[in-house]
Short mmCIF file of C-alpha atoms in Angstrom, two decimals:
data_model
loop_
_atom_site.label_atom_id
_atom_site.label_comp_id
_atom_site.label_asym_id
_atom_site.label_seq_id
_atom_site.Cartn_x
_atom_site.Cartn_y
_atom_site.Cartn_z
CA MET A 1 4.10 7.79 -17.51
CA GLU A 2 2.10 4.59 -17.45
CA THR A 3 1.00 3.05 -20.72
CA SER A 4 -0.98 -0.05 -21.62
CA HIS A 5 0.38 -3.27 -20.14
CA LEU A 6 3.03 -1.44 -18.11
CA PRO A 7 2.87 -1.08 -14.32
CA SER A 8 3.57 2.22 -12.60
CA GLN A 9 7.12 2.76 -11.40
CA THR A 10 5.88 2.86 -7.81
CA ALA A 11 4.26 -0.57 -8.22
CA LEU A 12 7.58 -1.99 -9.45
CA THR A 13 9.70 -0.37 -6.76
CA ALA A 14 7.35 -1.42 -3.96
CA ALA A 15 7.38 -5.04 -5.15
CA ALA A 16 11.16 -4.91 -5.45
CA ALA A 17 11.42 -3.65 -1.87
CA ARG A 18 9.30 -6.53 -0.60
CA ALA A 19 11.27 -9.06 -2.62
CA ALA A 20 14.66 -7.64 -1.68
CA HIS A 21 13.84 -7.60 2.04
CA LEU A 22 14.04 -11.41 2.07
CA ILE A 23 17.35 -11.34 0.18
CA VAL A 24 19.47 -8.48 1.50
CA ASP A 25 18.18 -7.90 5.04
CA ASP A 26 18.97 -10.00 8.10
CA GLU A 27 16.61 -11.94 10.31
CA PRO A 28 14.13 -11.36 11.76
CA ALA A 29 12.12 -10.68 8.62
CA ILE A 30 9.51 -7.98 9.09
CA PHE A 31 7.30 -9.21 6.25
CA ALA A 32 7.56 -12.23 3.96
CA ASP A 33 6.30 -11.77 0.39
CA ASP A 34 7.58 -14.81 -1.47
CA LEU A 35 5.67 -13.94 -4.65
CA ALA A 36 7.00 -10.42 -5.23
CA THR A 37 9.93 -11.61 -7.35
CA ALA A 38 7.62 -13.55 -9.67
CA LEU A 39 5.35 -10.53 -10.14
CA LEU A 40 8.34 -8.44 -11.23
CA GLY A 41 8.89 -10.91 -14.06
CA GLU A 42 11.67 -9.96 -16.45
CA ARG A 43 12.35 -6.81 -14.43
CA ALA A 44 13.18 -8.75 -11.24
CA ASP A 45 16.96 -8.95 -11.69
CA GLU A 46 17.13 -5.26 -12.57
CA PHE A 47 15.09 -3.96 -9.65
CA ILE A 48 16.29 -6.40 -7.00
CA GLY A 49 19.84 -5.89 -8.28
CA TYR A 50 19.78 -2.29 -7.06
CA HIS A 51 19.16 -3.57 -3.53
CA ARG A 52 21.81 -6.29 -3.83
CA ALA A 53 24.44 -3.78 -4.92
CA HIS A 54 23.44 -0.75 -2.83
CA GLY A 55 21.12 -2.14 -0.17
CA THR A 56 22.58 -0.10 2.70
CA HIS A 57 22.00 3.22 0.91
CA LEU A 58 19.49 5.29 2.84
CA VAL A 59 17.05 5.50 -0.08
CA LEU A 60 16.88 1.75 -0.63
CA SER A 61 16.94 0.69 3.01
CA SER A 62 14.30 3.30 3.87
CA ALA A 63 12.13 2.15 0.96
CA ARG A 64 12.30 -1.44 2.17
CA ALA A 65 11.48 -0.45 5.75
CA GLN A 66 8.55 1.69 4.64
CA VAL A 67 7.03 -0.96 2.39
CA VAL A 68 7.42 -4.00 4.63
CA CYS A 69 6.24 -2.19 7.77
CA ARG A 70 3.04 -0.92 6.18
CA SER A 71 2.36 -4.33 4.62
CA ARG A 72 2.83 -6.18 7.91
CA PHE A 73 0.68 -3.69 9.82
CA THR A 74 -2.15 -3.85 7.30
CA GLU A 75 -2.24 -7.61 6.88
CA ALA A 76 -2.13 -8.11 10.65
CA HIS A 77 -5.10 -5.79 11.00
CA LEU A 78 -6.89 -7.54 8.15
CA ALA A 79 -6.51 -10.87 9.94
CA ALA A 80 -8.14 -9.34 13.02
CA CYS A 81 -10.98 -7.92 10.91
CA VAL A 82 -11.63 -11.28 9.26
CA ARG A 83 -11.79 -12.96 12.68
CA ASP A 84 -14.41 -10.36 13.61
CA GLY A 85 -16.50 -11.21 10.55
CA THR A 86 -15.27 -8.88 7.78
CA THR A 87 -15.65 -10.62 4.43
CA GLN A 88 -14.59 -7.90 1.93
CA TYR A 89 -11.07 -6.50 1.45
CA VAL A 90 -10.55 -3.58 -0.92
CA ILE A 91 -6.96 -2.76 -1.94
CA LEU A 92 -6.78 0.72 -3.46
CA GLY A 93 -3.69 1.19 -5.61
CA ALA A 94 -3.09 -2.56 -5.39
CA GLY A 95 -0.05 -2.47 -7.67
CA LEU A 96 1.78 -5.80 -7.46
CA ASP A 97 0.41 -6.65 -4.01
CA SER A 98 0.39 -10.42 -3.61
CA PHE A 99 -1.89 -10.90 -0.60
CA ALA A 100 -4.70 -12.58 -2.54
CA TYR A 101 -2.30 -15.19 -3.98
CA ARG A 102 -0.70 -16.04 -0.64
CA THR A 103 -3.96 -16.45 1.30
CA ASP A 104 -7.42 -17.73 0.47
CA PRO A 105 -10.74 -17.93 2.35
CA ALA A 106 -10.12 -21.57 3.29
CA ARG A 107 -6.96 -20.49 5.15
CA GLY A 108 -8.49 -17.52 6.94
CA GLY A 109 -8.55 -14.90 4.22
CA PRO A 110 -11.52 -12.66 3.36
CA ALA A 111 -14.26 -14.05 1.12
CA ARG A 112 -13.75 -11.33 -1.51
CA VAL A 113 -10.69 -9.26 -2.48
CA PHE A 114 -11.08 -6.26 -4.77
CA GLU A 115 -7.83 -5.02 -6.33
CA VAL A 116 -8.26 -1.44 -7.55
CA ASP A 117 -5.64 0.14 -9.81
CA HIS A 118 -4.88 1.44 -13.29
CA ARG A 119 -5.53 -1.06 -16.05
CA GLY A 120 -1.90 -1.07 -17.23
CA THR A 121 -0.65 -2.26 -13.85
CA GLN A 122 -3.39 -4.87 -13.66
CA ASP A 123 -2.65 -6.19 -17.16
CA TRP A 124 1.04 -6.60 -16.26
CA LYS A 125 0.15 -8.35 -13.02
CA ARG A 126 -2.24 -10.80 -14.63
CA GLU A 127 0.25 -11.64 -17.37
CA HIS A 128 3.01 -12.32 -14.84
CA LEU A 129 0.77 -14.30 -12.53
CA ALA A 130 -0.05 -16.53 -15.49
CA ALA A 131 3.59 -16.79 -16.55
CA ALA A 132 4.59 -17.86 -13.04
CA GLY A 133 1.79 -20.43 -12.85
CA ILE A 134 0.10 -18.59 -9.97
CA PRO A 135 -3.68 -19.04 -10.22
CA VAL A 136 -6.05 -16.13 -9.62
CA PRO A 137 -8.53 -17.26 -6.95
CA GLY A 138 -12.21 -16.90 -7.68
CA SER A 139 -12.39 -14.58 -4.66
CA VAL A 140 -10.36 -11.88 -6.50
CA SER A 141 -11.84 -9.11 -8.64
CA PHE A 142 -9.69 -6.68 -10.63
CA VAL A 143 -11.23 -3.20 -10.63
CA ALA A 144 -9.69 -0.83 -13.18
CA MET A 145 -9.89 2.79 -12.05
CA ASP A 146 -8.35 6.25 -12.40
CA PHE A 147 -8.54 7.87 -8.94
CA GLU A 148 -8.63 11.37 -10.40
CA ARG A 149 -11.60 10.65 -12.71
CA ASP A 150 -13.61 7.54 -11.82
CA SER A 151 -16.18 6.75 -9.13
CA LEU A 152 -14.81 4.22 -6.67
CA ALA A 153 -18.25 3.13 -5.48
CA GLY A 154 -19.43 2.73 -9.06
CA ARG A 155 -16.44 0.67 -10.15
CA LEU A 156 -16.59 -1.55 -7.07
CA GLY A 157 -20.32 -2.06 -7.48
CA GLN A 158 -19.81 -3.29 -11.03
CA ALA A 159 -17.31 -5.83 -9.67
CA GLY A 160 -19.71 -7.23 -7.08
CA PHE A 161 -18.79 -5.24 -3.98
CA ASP A 162 -21.63 -5.13 -1.43
CA PRO A 163 -21.78 -1.60 0.05
CA SER A 164 -24.23 -2.77 2.72
CA ARG A 165 -21.59 -5.01 4.35
CA PRO A 166 -18.49 -3.77 6.22
CA ALA A 167 -15.11 -4.00 4.51
CA LEU A 168 -11.50 -3.29 5.25
CA VAL A 169 -10.06 -0.80 2.77
CA SER A 170 -6.29 -0.44 2.45
CA TRP A 171 -4.87 2.55 0.61
CA LEU A 172 -1.09 2.45 0.83
CA GLY A 173 1.56 4.38 -1.05
CA VAL A 174 -0.99 6.37 -3.04
CA THR A 175 -2.23 9.55 -1.34
CA MET A 176 1.02 11.47 -1.80
CA TYR A 177 0.61 11.15 -5.59
CA LEU A 178 -2.93 12.59 -5.60
CA THR A 179 -4.34 16.06 -5.21
CA GLN A 180 -6.08 16.76 -1.92
CA ALA A 181 -9.34 17.10 -3.86
CA ALA A 182 -8.93 13.57 -5.24
CA ILE A 183 -8.11 12.21 -1.78
CA SER A 184 -11.19 13.90 -0.36
CA GLN A 185 -13.39 12.50 -3.14
CA THR A 186 -12.18 8.96 -2.52
CA LEU A 187 -12.67 9.31 1.24
CA ALA A 188 -16.18 10.62 0.62
CA GLU A 189 -16.99 7.49 -1.35
CA ILE A 190 -15.47 5.15 1.25
CA GLY A 191 -17.42 7.10 3.88
CA GLY A 192 -20.58 5.95 2.13
CA PHE A 193 -19.76 2.29 2.77
CA ALA A 194 -21.45 0.31 5.53
CA PRO A 195 -20.93 1.21 9.19
CA GLY A 196 -18.11 -0.89 10.60
CA THR A 197 -16.00 -0.42 7.47
CA GLN A 198 -12.38 0.29 8.36
CA LEU A 199 -9.65 2.11 6.46
CA VAL A 200 -5.88 1.77 6.72
CA THR A 201 -4.02 4.39 4.71
CA ASP A 202 -0.74 6.26 4.80
CA TYR A 203 0.15 9.86 4.13
CA MET A 204 3.31 11.87 3.64
CA LEU A 205 4.32 14.32 6.36
CA PRO A 206 5.21 17.91 5.47
CA ALA A 207 8.87 18.89 5.76
CA GLY A 208 8.59 20.38 9.23
CA LEU A 209 7.38 17.10 10.75
CA ARG A 210 9.95 14.75 9.20
CA ASP A 211 13.01 13.51 11.04
CA GLU A 212 16.48 13.71 9.52
CA THR A 213 16.21 10.35 7.75
CA GLY A 214 12.78 11.17 6.38
CA GLN A 215 13.90 14.56 5.11
CA THR A 216 17.01 13.15 3.46
CA TYR A 217 14.91 10.49 1.74
CA ALA A 218 12.48 13.14 0.51
CA ASP A 219 15.30 15.36 -0.76
CA LEU A 220 16.72 12.50 -2.79
CA VAL A 221 13.56 10.78 -4.01
CA ALA A 222 10.98 13.53 -4.62
CA PRO A 223 12.84 15.11 -7.58
CA ALA A 224 13.33 11.70 -9.21
CA ALA A 225 9.65 10.85 -8.74
CA ALA A 226 8.65 14.13 -10.40
CA GLU A 227 11.01 13.48 -13.32
CA ARG A 228 9.40 10.11 -14.04
CA GLY A 229 5.95 11.70 -14.04
CA GLU A 230 4.84 10.67 -10.53
CA PRO A 231 5.33 13.82 -8.43
CA TRP A 232 4.45 13.98 -4.75
CA LEU A 233 1.46 16.30 -4.60
CA THR A 234 0.01 16.16 -1.09
CA PHE A 235 1.58 16.36 2.37
CA LEU A 236 -0.53 16.20 5.51
CA ALA A 237 0.03 16.73 9.21
CA PRO A 238 -1.79 14.21 11.45
CA GLY A 239 -4.38 16.83 12.36
CA ASP A 240 -5.06 17.49 8.67
CA MET A 241 -5.58 13.80 7.97
CA SER A 242 -7.87 13.46 11.00
CA ALA A 243 -9.95 16.39 9.75
CA LEU A 244 -10.24 14.84 6.29
CA LEU A 245 -11.33 11.49 7.67
CA GLU A 246 -13.69 12.85 10.29
CA GLY A 247 -15.26 15.05 7.63
CA HIS A 248 -16.25 11.92 5.71
CA ARG A 249 -18.06 9.93 8.44
CA PHE A 250 -15.02 8.30 10.01
CA GLY A 251 -14.73 8.19 13.77
CA ALA A 252 -11.63 8.71 15.87
CA VAL A 253 -8.41 8.32 13.88
CA GLU A 254 -5.35 6.40 15.07
CA HIS A 255 -2.03 7.64 13.69
CA VAL A 256 0.81 5.12 13.72
CA ARG A 257 4.45 6.10 13.16
CA GLN A 258 6.66 3.63 11.34
CA ARG A 259 8.53 2.85 14.56
CA ASP A 260 5.28 1.80 16.23
CA SER A 261 3.74 -0.08 13.30
CA ILE A 262 5.53 -3.37 14.07
CA PRO A 263 6.56 -5.10 17.30
CA ALA A 264 9.45 -3.25 18.95
CA ALA A 265 11.64 -6.36 18.97
CA LEU A 266 11.80 -6.29 15.17
CA TRP A 267 13.84 -3.07 15.32
CA ASP A 268 16.62 -4.90 17.18
CA ARG A 269 18.48 -5.45 13.91
CA THR A 270 21.96 -6.08 12.54
CA ASP A 271 21.13 -4.73 9.06
CA SER A 272 20.48 -1.21 7.75
CA LEU A 273 16.72 -1.03 8.37
CA ARG A 274 15.79 1.84 10.69
CA PRO A 275 12.45 3.58 11.37
CA ALA A 276 11.93 7.04 9.89
CA ASP A 277 9.36 9.80 10.21
CA LEU A 278 8.37 10.42 6.60
CA SER A 279 4.99 8.76 6.18
CA VAL A 280 2.45 7.82 8.83
CA LEU A 281 -0.25 5.15 8.87
CA ALA A 282 -3.80 6.16 9.75
CA ARG A 283 -6.49 3.73 10.84
CA ALA A 284 -10.15 4.75 11.17
CA THR A 285 -13.62 3.18 11.28
CA ILE A 286 -17.04 4.29 10.09
CA PRO A 287 -18.95 4.12 13.40
CA ARG A 288 -21.85 1.76 13.83
CA PRO A 289 -25.12 3.26 15.09
CA VAL A 290 -25.28 3.41 18.89
#
């Protein structure tokens, strides 16, 4: 379980997957996060070492593929949103995400970035940013929140978020750890944001919709996640996720399999990265008035 000044295990493993992708996988790189190692701090050798020693194991290669594909997809979509005038980016369950420290408004980033997560993860991140000499841009706000208890709109408002202006909200690697009631509550709050607001999230497929790789990963990882106090709680079919989103003001929902989340040429690989059907990305927009 997470305690003060300690990040969640999922935050550490996701950062390790991004860091290790540039070390153990072949070109072409799917996603380049050159700050992930620094954010792991003293745990970097330990976590990246697993990938160095056992990088071709299905669990580790699948974890890398899952993390780098969703990151590339989301940041590519964010760039398009910023070109269209979006100025606010909300990262729910930000963990050790490094976007805000790799990009700034002067180089085409959004004017404001709101990182939402548990305080322990945020404290770790801020300490390791400082230790690595990585400045926190003035455009970044840390928003401490417990998704099962706190009001997202309230916490964001206290941090300066403008609910009258559209935003892109990313919510990656989180929904499977929440109850469906908590997911619905968060979607209800995002659904109250300004028309034109977009959401990119991912969700875990139920067993019957996974492929062989996805099911094997789940069989191996789910029990370990439960043992460390982070059990997978919610699984959704695409129709279920569409119903949740459409029930909270979102328009038509696009569901994107891992295979289709990046350019097809990037799957022409000589390493162990392969697409799997385990989690799916969903993209939806709060419609503007006609």
